[in-house]
mmCIF file of C-alpha atoms in Angstrom:
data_model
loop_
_atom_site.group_PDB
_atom_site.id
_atom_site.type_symbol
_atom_site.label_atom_id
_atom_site.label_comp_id
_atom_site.label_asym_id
_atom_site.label_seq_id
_atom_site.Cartn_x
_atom_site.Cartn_y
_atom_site.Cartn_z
ATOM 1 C CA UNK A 1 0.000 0.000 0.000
ATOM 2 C CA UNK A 2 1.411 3.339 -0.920
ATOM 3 C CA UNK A 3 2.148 6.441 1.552
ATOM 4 C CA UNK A 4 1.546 9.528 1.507
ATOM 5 C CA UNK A 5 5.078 9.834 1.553
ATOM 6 C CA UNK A 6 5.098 8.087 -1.398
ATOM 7 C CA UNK A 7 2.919 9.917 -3.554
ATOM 8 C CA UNK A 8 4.620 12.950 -2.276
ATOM 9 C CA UNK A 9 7.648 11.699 -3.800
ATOM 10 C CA UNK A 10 6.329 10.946 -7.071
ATOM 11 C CA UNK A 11 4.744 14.212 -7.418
ATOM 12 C CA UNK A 12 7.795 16.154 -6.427
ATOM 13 C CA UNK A 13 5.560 18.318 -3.788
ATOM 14 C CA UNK A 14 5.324 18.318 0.147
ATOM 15 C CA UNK A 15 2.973 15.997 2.133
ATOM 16 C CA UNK A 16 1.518 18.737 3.664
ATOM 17 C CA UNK A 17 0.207 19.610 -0.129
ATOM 18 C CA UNK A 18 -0.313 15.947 -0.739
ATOM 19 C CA UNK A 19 -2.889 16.124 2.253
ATOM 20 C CA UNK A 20 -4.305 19.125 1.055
ATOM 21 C CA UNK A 21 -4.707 18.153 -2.488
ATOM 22 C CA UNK A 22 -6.548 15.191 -0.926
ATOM 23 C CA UNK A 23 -8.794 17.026 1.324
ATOM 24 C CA UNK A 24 -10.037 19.201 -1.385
ATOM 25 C CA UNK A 25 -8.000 22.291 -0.359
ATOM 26 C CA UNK A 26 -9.100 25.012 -2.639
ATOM 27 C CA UNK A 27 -5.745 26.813 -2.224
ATOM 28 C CA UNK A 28 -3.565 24.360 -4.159
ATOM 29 C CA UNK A 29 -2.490 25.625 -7.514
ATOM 30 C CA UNK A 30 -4.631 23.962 -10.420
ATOM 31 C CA UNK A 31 -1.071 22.735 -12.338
ATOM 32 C CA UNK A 32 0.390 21.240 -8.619
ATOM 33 C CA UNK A 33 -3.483 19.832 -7.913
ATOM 34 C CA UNK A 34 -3.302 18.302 -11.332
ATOM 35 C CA UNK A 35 -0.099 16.810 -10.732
ATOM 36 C CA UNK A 36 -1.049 15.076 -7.375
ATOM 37 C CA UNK A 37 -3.924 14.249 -8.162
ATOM 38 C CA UNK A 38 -2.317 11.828 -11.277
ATOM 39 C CA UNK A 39 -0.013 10.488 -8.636
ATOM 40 C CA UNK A 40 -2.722 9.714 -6.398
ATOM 41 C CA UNK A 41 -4.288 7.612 -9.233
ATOM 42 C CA UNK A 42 -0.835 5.970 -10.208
ATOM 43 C CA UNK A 43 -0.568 4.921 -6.871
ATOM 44 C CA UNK A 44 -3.781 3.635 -5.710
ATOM 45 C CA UNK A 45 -3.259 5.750 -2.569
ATOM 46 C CA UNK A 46 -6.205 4.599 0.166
ATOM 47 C CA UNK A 47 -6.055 6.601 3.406
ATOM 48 C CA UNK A 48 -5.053 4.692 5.920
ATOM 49 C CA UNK A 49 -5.471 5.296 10.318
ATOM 50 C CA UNK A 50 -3.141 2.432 11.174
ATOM 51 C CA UNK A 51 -0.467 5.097 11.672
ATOM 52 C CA UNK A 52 -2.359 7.555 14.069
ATOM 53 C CA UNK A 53 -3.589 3.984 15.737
ATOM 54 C CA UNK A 54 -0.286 3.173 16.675
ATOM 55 C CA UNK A 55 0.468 6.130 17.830
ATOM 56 C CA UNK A 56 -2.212 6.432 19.980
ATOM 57 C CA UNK A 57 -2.050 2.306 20.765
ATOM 58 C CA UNK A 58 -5.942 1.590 20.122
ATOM 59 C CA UNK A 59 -8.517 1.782 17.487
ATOM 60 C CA UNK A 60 -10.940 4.195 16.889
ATOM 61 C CA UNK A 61 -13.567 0.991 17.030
ATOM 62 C CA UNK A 62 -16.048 0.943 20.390
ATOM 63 C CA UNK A 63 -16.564 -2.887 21.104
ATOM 64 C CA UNK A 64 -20.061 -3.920 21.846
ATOM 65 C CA UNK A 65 -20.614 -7.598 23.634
ATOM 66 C CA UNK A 66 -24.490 -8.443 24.237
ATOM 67 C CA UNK A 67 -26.340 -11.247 24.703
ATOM 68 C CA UNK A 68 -28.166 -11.386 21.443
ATOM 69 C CA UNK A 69 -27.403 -8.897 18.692
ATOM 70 C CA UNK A 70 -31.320 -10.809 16.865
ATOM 71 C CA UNK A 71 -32.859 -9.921 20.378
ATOM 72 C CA UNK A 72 -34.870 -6.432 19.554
ATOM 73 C CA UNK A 73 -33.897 -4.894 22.831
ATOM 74 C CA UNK A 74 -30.102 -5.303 22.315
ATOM 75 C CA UNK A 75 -30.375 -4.797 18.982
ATOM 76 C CA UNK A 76 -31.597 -1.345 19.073
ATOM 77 C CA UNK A 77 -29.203 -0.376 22.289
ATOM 78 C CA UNK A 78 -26.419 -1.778 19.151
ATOM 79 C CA UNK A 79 -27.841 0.461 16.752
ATOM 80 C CA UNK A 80 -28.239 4.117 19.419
ATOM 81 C CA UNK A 81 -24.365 2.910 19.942
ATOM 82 C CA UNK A 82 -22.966 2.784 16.595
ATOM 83 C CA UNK A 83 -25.298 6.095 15.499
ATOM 84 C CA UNK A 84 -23.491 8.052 17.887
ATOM 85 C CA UNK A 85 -20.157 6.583 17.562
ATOM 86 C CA UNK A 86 -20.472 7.077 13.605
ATOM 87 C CA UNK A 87 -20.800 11.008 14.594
ATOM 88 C CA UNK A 88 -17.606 10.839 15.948
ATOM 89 C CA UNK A 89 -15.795 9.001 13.486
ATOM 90 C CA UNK A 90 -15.893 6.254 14.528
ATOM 91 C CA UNK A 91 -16.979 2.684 14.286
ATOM 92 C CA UNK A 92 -18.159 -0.395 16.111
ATOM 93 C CA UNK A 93 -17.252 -4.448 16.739
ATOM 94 C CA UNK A 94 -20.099 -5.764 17.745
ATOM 95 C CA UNK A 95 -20.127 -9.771 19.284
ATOM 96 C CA UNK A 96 -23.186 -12.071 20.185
ATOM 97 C CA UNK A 97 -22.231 -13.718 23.818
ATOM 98 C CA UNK A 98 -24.846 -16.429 23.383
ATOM 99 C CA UNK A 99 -25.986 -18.128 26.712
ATOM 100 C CA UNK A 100 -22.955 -19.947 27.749
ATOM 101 C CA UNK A 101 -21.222 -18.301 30.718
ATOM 102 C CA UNK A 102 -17.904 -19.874 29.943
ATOM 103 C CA UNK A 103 -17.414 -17.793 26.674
ATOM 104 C CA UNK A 104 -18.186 -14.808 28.161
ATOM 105 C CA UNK A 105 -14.485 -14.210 29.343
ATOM 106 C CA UNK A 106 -12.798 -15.295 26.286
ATOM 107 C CA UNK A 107 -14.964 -13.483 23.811
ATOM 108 C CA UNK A 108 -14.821 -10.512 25.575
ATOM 109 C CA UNK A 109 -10.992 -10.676 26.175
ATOM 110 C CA UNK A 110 -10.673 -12.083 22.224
ATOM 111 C CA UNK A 111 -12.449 -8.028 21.112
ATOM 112 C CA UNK A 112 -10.597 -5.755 23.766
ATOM 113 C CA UNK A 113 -7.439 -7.470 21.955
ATOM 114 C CA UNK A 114 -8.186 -5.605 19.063
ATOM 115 C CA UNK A 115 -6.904 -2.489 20.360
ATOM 116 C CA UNK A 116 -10.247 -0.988 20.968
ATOM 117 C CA UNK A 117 -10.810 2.400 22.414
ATOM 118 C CA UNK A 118 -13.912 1.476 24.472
ATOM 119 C CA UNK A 119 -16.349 -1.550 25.087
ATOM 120 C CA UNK A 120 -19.952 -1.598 26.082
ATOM 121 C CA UNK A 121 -20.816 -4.629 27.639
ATOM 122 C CA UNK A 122 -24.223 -6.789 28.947
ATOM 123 C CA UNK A 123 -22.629 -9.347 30.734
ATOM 124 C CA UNK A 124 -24.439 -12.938 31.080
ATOM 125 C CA UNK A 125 -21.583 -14.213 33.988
ATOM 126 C CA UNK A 126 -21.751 -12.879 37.778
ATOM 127 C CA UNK A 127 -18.119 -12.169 37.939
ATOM 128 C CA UNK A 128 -16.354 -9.368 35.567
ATOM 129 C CA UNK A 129 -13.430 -9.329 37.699
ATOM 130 C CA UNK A 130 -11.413 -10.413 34.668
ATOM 131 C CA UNK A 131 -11.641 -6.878 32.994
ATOM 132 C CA UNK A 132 -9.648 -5.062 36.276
ATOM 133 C CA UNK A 133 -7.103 -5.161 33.718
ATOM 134 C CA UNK A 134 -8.705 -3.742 30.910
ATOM 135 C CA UNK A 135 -10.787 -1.073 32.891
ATOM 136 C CA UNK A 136 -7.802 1.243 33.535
ATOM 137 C CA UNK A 137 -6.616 1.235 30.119
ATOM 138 C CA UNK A 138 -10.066 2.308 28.447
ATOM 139 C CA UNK A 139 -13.426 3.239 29.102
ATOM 140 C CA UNK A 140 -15.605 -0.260 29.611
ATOM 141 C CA UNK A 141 -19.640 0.666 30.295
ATOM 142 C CA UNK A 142 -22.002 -1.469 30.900
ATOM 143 C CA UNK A 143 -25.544 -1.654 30.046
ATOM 144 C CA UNK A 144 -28.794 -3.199 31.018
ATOM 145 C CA UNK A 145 -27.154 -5.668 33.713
ATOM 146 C CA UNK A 146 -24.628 -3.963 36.223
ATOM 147 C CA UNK A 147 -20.946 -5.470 36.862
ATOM 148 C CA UNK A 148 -19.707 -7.588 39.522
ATOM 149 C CA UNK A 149 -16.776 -7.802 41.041
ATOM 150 C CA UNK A 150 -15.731 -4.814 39.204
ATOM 151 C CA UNK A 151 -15.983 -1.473 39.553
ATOM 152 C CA UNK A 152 -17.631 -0.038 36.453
ATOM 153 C CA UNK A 153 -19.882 2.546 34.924
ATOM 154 C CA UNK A 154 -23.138 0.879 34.314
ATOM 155 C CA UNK A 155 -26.579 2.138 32.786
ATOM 156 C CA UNK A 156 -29.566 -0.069 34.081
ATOM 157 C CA UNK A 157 -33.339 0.563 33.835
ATOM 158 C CA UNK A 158 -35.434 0.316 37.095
ATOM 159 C CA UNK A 159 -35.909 -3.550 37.012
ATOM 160 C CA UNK A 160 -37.672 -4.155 40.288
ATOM 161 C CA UNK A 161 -39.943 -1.016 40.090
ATOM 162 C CA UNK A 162 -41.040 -2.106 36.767
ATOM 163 C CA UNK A 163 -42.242 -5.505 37.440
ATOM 164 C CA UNK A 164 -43.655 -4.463 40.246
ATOM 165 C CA UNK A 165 -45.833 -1.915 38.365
ATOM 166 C CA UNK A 166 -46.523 -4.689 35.585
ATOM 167 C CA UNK A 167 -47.677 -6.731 38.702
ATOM 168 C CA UNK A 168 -49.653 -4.267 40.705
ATOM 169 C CA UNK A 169 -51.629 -3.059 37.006
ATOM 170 C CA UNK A 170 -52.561 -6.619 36.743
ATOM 171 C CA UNK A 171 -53.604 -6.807 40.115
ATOM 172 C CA UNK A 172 -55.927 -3.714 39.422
ATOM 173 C CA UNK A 173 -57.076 -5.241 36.746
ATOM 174 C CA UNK A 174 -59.066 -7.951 39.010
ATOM 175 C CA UNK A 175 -56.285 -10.857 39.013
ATOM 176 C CA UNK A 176 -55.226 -12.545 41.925
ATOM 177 C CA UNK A 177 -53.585 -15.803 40.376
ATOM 178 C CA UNK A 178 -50.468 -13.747 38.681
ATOM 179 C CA UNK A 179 -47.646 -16.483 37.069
ATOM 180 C CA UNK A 180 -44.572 -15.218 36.363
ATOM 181 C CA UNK A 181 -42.628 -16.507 33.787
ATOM 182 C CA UNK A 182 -38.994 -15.445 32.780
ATOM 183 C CA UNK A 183 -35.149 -16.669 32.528
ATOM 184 C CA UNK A 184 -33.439 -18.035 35.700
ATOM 185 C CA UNK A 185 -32.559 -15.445 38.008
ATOM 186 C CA UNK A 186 -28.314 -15.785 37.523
ATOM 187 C CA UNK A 187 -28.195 -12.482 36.330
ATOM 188 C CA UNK A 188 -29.630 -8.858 38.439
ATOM 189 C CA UNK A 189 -32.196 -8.050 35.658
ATOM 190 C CA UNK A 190 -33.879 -11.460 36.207
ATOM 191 C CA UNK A 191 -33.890 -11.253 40.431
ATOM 192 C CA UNK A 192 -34.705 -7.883 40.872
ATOM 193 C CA UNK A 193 -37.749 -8.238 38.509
ATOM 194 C CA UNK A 194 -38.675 -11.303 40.620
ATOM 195 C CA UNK A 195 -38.086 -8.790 43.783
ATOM 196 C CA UNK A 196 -40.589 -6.700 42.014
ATOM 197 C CA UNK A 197 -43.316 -9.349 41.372
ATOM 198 C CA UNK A 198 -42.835 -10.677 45.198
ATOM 199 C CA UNK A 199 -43.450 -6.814 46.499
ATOM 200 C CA UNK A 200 -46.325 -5.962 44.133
ATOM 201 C CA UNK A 201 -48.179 -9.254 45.838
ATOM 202 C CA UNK A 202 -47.347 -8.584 48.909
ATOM 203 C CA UNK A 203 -48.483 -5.152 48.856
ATOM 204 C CA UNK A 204 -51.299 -6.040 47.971
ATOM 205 C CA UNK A 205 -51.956 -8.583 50.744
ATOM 206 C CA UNK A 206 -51.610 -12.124 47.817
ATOM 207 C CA UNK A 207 -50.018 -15.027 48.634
ATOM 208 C CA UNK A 208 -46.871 -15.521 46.242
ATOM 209 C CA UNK A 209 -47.638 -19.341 45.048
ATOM 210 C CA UNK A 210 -44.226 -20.837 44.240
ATOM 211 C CA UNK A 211 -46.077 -22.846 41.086
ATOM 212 C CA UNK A 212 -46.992 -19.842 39.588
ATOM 213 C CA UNK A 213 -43.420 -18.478 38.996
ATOM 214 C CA UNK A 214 -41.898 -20.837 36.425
ATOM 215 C CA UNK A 215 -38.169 -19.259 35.550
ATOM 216 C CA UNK A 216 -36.081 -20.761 32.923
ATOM 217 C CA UNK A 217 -38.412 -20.147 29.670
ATOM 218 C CA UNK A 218 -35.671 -19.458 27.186
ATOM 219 C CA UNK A 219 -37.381 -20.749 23.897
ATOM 220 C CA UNK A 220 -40.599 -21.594 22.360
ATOM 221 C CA UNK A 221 -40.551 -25.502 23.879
ATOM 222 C CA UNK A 222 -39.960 -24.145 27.163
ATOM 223 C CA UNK A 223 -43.059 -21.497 26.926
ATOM 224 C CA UNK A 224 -45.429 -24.178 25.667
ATOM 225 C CA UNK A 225 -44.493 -27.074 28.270
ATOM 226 C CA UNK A 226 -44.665 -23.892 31.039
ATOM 227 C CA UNK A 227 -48.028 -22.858 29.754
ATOM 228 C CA UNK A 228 -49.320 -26.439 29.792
ATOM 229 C CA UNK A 229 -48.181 -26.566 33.307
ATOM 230 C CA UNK A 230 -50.089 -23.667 34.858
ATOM 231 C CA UNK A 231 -53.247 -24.651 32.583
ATOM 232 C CA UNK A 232 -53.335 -28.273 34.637
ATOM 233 C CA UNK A 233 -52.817 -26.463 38.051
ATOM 234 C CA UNK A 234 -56.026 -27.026 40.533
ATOM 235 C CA UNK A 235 -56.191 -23.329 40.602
ATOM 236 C CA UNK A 236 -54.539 -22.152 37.636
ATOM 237 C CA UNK A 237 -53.621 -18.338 37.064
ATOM 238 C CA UNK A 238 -55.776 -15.637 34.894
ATOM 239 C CA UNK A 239 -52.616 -13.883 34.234
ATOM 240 C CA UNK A 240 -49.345 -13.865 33.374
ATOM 241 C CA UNK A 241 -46.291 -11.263 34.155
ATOM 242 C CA UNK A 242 -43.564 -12.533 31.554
ATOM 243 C CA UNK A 243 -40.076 -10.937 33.059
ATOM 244 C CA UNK A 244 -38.719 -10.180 29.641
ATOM 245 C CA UNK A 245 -39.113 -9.627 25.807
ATOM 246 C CA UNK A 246 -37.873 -12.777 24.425
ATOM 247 C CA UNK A 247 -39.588 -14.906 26.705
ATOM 248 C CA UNK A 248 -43.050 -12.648 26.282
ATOM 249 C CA UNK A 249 -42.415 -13.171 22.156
ATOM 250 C CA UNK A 250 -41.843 -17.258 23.080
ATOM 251 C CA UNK A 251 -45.195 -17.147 24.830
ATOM 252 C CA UNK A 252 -47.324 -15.304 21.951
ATOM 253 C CA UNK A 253 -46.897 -18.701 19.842
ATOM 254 C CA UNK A 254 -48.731 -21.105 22.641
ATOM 255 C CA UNK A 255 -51.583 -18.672 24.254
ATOM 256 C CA UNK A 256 -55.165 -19.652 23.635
ATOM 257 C CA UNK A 257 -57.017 -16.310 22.563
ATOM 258 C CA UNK A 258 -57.921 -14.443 25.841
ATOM 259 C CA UNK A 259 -56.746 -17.374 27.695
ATOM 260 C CA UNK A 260 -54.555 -14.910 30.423
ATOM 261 C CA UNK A 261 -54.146 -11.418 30.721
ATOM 262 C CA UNK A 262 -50.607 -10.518 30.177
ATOM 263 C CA UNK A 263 -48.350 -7.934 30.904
ATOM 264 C CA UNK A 264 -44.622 -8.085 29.419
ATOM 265 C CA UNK A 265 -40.947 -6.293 30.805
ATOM 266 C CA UNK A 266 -39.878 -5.134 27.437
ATOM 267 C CA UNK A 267 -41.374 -3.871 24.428
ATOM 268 C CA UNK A 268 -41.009 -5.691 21.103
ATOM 269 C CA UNK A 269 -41.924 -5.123 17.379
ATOM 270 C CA UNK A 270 -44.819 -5.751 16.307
ATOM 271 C CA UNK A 271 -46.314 -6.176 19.806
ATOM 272 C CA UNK A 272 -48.585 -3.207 19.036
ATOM 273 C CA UNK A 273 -50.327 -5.300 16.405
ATOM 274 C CA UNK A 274 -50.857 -8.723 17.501
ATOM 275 C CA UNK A 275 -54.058 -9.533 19.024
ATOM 276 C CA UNK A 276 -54.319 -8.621 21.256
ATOM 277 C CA UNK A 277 -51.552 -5.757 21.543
ATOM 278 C CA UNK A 278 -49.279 -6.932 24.401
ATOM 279 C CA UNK A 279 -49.434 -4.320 27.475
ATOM 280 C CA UNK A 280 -45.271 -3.751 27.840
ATOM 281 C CA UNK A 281 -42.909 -2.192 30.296
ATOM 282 C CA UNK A 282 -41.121 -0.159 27.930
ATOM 283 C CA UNK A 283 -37.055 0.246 28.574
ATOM 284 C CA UNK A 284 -36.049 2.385 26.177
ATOM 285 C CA UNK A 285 -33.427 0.738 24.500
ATOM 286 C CA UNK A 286 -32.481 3.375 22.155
ATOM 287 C CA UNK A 287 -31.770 5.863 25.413
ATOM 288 C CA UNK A 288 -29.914 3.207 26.979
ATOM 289 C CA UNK A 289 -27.531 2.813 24.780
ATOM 290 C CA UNK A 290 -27.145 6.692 24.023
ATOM 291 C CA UNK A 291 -26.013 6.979 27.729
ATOM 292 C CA UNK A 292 -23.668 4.413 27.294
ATOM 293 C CA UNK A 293 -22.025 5.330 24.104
ATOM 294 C CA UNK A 294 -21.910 9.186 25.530
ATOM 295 C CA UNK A 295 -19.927 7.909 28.504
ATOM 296 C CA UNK A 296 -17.794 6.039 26.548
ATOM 297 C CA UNK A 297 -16.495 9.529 24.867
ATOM 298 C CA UNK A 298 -16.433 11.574 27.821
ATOM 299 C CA UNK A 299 -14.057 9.288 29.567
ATOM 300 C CA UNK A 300 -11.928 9.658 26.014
ATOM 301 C CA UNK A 301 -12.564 13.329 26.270
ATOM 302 C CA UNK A 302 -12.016 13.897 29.739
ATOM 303 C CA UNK A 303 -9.978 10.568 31.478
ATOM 304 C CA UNK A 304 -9.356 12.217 34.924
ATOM 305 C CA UNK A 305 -13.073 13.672 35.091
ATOM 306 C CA UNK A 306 -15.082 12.310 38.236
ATOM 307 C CA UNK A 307 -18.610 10.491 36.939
ATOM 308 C CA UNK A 308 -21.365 8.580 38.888
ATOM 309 C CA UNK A 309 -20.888 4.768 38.629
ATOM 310 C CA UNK A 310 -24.268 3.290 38.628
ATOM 311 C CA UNK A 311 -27.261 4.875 36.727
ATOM 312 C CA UNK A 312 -30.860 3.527 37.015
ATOM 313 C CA UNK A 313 -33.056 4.628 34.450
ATOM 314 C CA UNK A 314 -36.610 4.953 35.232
ATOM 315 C CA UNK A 315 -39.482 2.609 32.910
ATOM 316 C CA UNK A 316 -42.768 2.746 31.947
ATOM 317 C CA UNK A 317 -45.900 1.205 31.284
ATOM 318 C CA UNK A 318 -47.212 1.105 28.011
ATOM 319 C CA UNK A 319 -50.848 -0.189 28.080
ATOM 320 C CA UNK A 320 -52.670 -2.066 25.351
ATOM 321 C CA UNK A 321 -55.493 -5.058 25.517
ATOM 322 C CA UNK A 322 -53.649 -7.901 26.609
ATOM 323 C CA UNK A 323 -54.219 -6.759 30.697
ATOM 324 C CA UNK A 324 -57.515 -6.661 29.704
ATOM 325 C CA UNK A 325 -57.960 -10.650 28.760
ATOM 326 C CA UNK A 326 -58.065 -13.473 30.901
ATOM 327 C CA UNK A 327 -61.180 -15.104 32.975
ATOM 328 C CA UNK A 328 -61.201 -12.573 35.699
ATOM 329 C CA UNK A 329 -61.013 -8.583 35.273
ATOM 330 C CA UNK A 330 -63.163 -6.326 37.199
ATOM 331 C CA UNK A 331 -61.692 -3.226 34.870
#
C-alpha cells in the first residue's frame, strides 16, 4: 500500500500539499493539484489510520458484547451505539455472547485485543473481575445488567420497580392468580424483577404461590411445556407477568385467545399489532444505549473527570389489551 510519503515523492511536492490536495483544499495551484492528483491515481493511494492507531495504541472501534445482537432490545441499544459513535468518526465491533457463561471471558478478552478504544458490555456471567485489567486502560460501560466484582460505569433501567408496576396493574385489573414466567434469576435483571413481582403481591396482601413463577423459559418448547403446566394447576392463574421480551415473544406462539391477561418487561416489534396488543414495560433501548455510548467519549474526552458509577433509568408502562384478557377482570 502506498504512503503519503510516497505519492509525495512521485509528485515532487510536500505531504503537507499531498494532504491538502486530498482534502479538497481550494488553495492548491490547479497545475500542482493536477499533478497530485495523477499520482494519487498511479498509486492507488487509500487513506489509511493504522499510523495515528499506533500512535495512539488503540482503534478508533467501540466494542459492543451483548447477549443477542437478533434480540430487539439489544439490537436497538447496538444500533443508538454505533449512530453516535459514527458522529464521531468512529466505528463499532459488535459480538453475540450467546448463553454460555464460559465464553463470556474469552470473547470478551478475544475483542478488547483488538486495540479498541472502548467496550460496552451486557454481561451474562456474575463475575467481571477479569476486565480489572482492561478497565484502567479504556473506558468499559455497561448496560442493562450492572458489573460484579468490578468497579464499572453501568446504565440499568429500574428492574424491580417495573415488574412491580406490571404486577400491581394486573392486580388492578381484578387478578389474583399472577404467574410469572422469565429466565433463571443468575443475572440482576432477572432477580430484581422477581423482587418486584414478590413486592407488588405482597403489597397487595396475595399469597406468592411458588407454582406460579416458572423461571427458565428461554425458547418456544420451554413457553409451551410452562403454559401447559399452569393450565393443569387445581387453581390455575388468569394472568401472566412474563419478566422479559424474548420470553413474552416465546409465549405469543402457545396462548389460547384471551386465555390470560398478560403484561410483558420489554417492548417488542410488532407487539402493538398482535391480538391482542401486548401491554409492555417499555425500557427504552435506544436511550440506553445513548447513555452508554456518551460515557464512553467523555471518559476519552475527559480521562481524569469524576462520573457517577451506577445509573438507574426509570421505565414505563405502556398499556394495550392484553391486561384486559383473561377469565377474571373487574376493569
Amino acid at each position: 500500500m502506498s504512503t503519503m510519503r510516497e505519492v509525495a515523492a512521485r509528485a515532487g511536492v510536500s505531504v503537507k500539499t499531498v494532504s491538502r490536495v486530498f482534502n479538497d483544499d481550494p488553495h492548491v495551484l490547479p497545475d500542482t493539484r493536477e499533478r497530485v492528483q495523477a499520482a494519487l491515481r498511479e498509486m492507488n493511494y487509500v487513506p489509511s489510520d493504522l499510523p495515528s492507531t499506533l500512535r495512539a495504541g488503540r482503534a478508533p472501534v467501540i466494542g459492543i458484547a451483548v447477549p443477542d445482537i437478533v434480540d430487539p432490545f439489544f439490537a436497538a441499544i447496538t444500533q443508538s451505539i454505533q449512530r453516535l459513535a459514527f458522529e464521531r468518526e468512529m466505528f463499532t465491533l459488535v459480538i453475540s455472547l450467546g448463553a454460555d457463561p464460559e465464553i463470556e471471558r474469552p470473547m470478551v478478552e478475544g475483542l478488547l485485543k483488538r486495540g479498541l478504544s472502548g467496550l460496552v458490555l451486557a454481561p451474562i456471567t456474575a463475575d467481571q473481575s477479569y476486565l480489572s485489567v482492561w478497565s484502567v486502560r479504556l473506558p468499559v460501560v455497561f448496560v442493562d445488567r450492572q458489573p460484579t466484582k468490578l468497579a464499572a460505569d453501568s446504565f440499568t433501567e429500574d428492574d424491580e420497580g417495573g415488574a412491580d408496576t406490571a404486577t400491581t396493574h394486573l392486580i388492578k385489573h381484578g387478578h389474583r392468580r399472577i404467574a410469572l414466567l422469565g429466565e433463571r434469576p443468575l443475572l440482576r435483571t432477572a432477580a430484581g424483577r422477581l423482587a418486584g413481582y414478590r413486592a407488588a403481591l405482597a403489597r397487595a396482601g396475595l399469597p406468592e404461590d411458588p407454582d406460579l413463577v416458572m423461571l427458565g423459559v428461554d425458547d418456544r418448547a420451554g413457553a409451551r411445556d410452562a403454559l401447559e403446566v399452569l393450565r393443569r394447576l387445581p387453581d390455575p392463574p388468569t394472568a401472566i407477568f412474563s419478566s422479559n421480551a424474548r420470553c413474552t415473544m416465546h409465549l405469543l406462539p402457545a396462548l389460547r385467545p384471551l386465555e390470560f391477561a398478560l403484561v410483558g418487561f420489554g417492548d417488542f416489534p410488532m407487539a402493538d399489532v398482535v391480538s391482542p396488543a401486548v401491554t409492555v414495560i417499555d425500557q427504552d433501548p435506544y436511550r440506553l444505549g445513548r447513555l452508554a455510548a456518551e460515557r464512553i467519549f467523555d471518559r476519552l474526552d475527559a480521562p481524569d473527570r469524576r462520573y457517577r458509577r451506577r445509573t438507574v433509568v426509570s421505565v414505563h408502562l405502556v398499556e394495550r389489551l392484553s391486561c384486559q384478557a383473561g377469565p377474571t377482570t373487574h376493569g
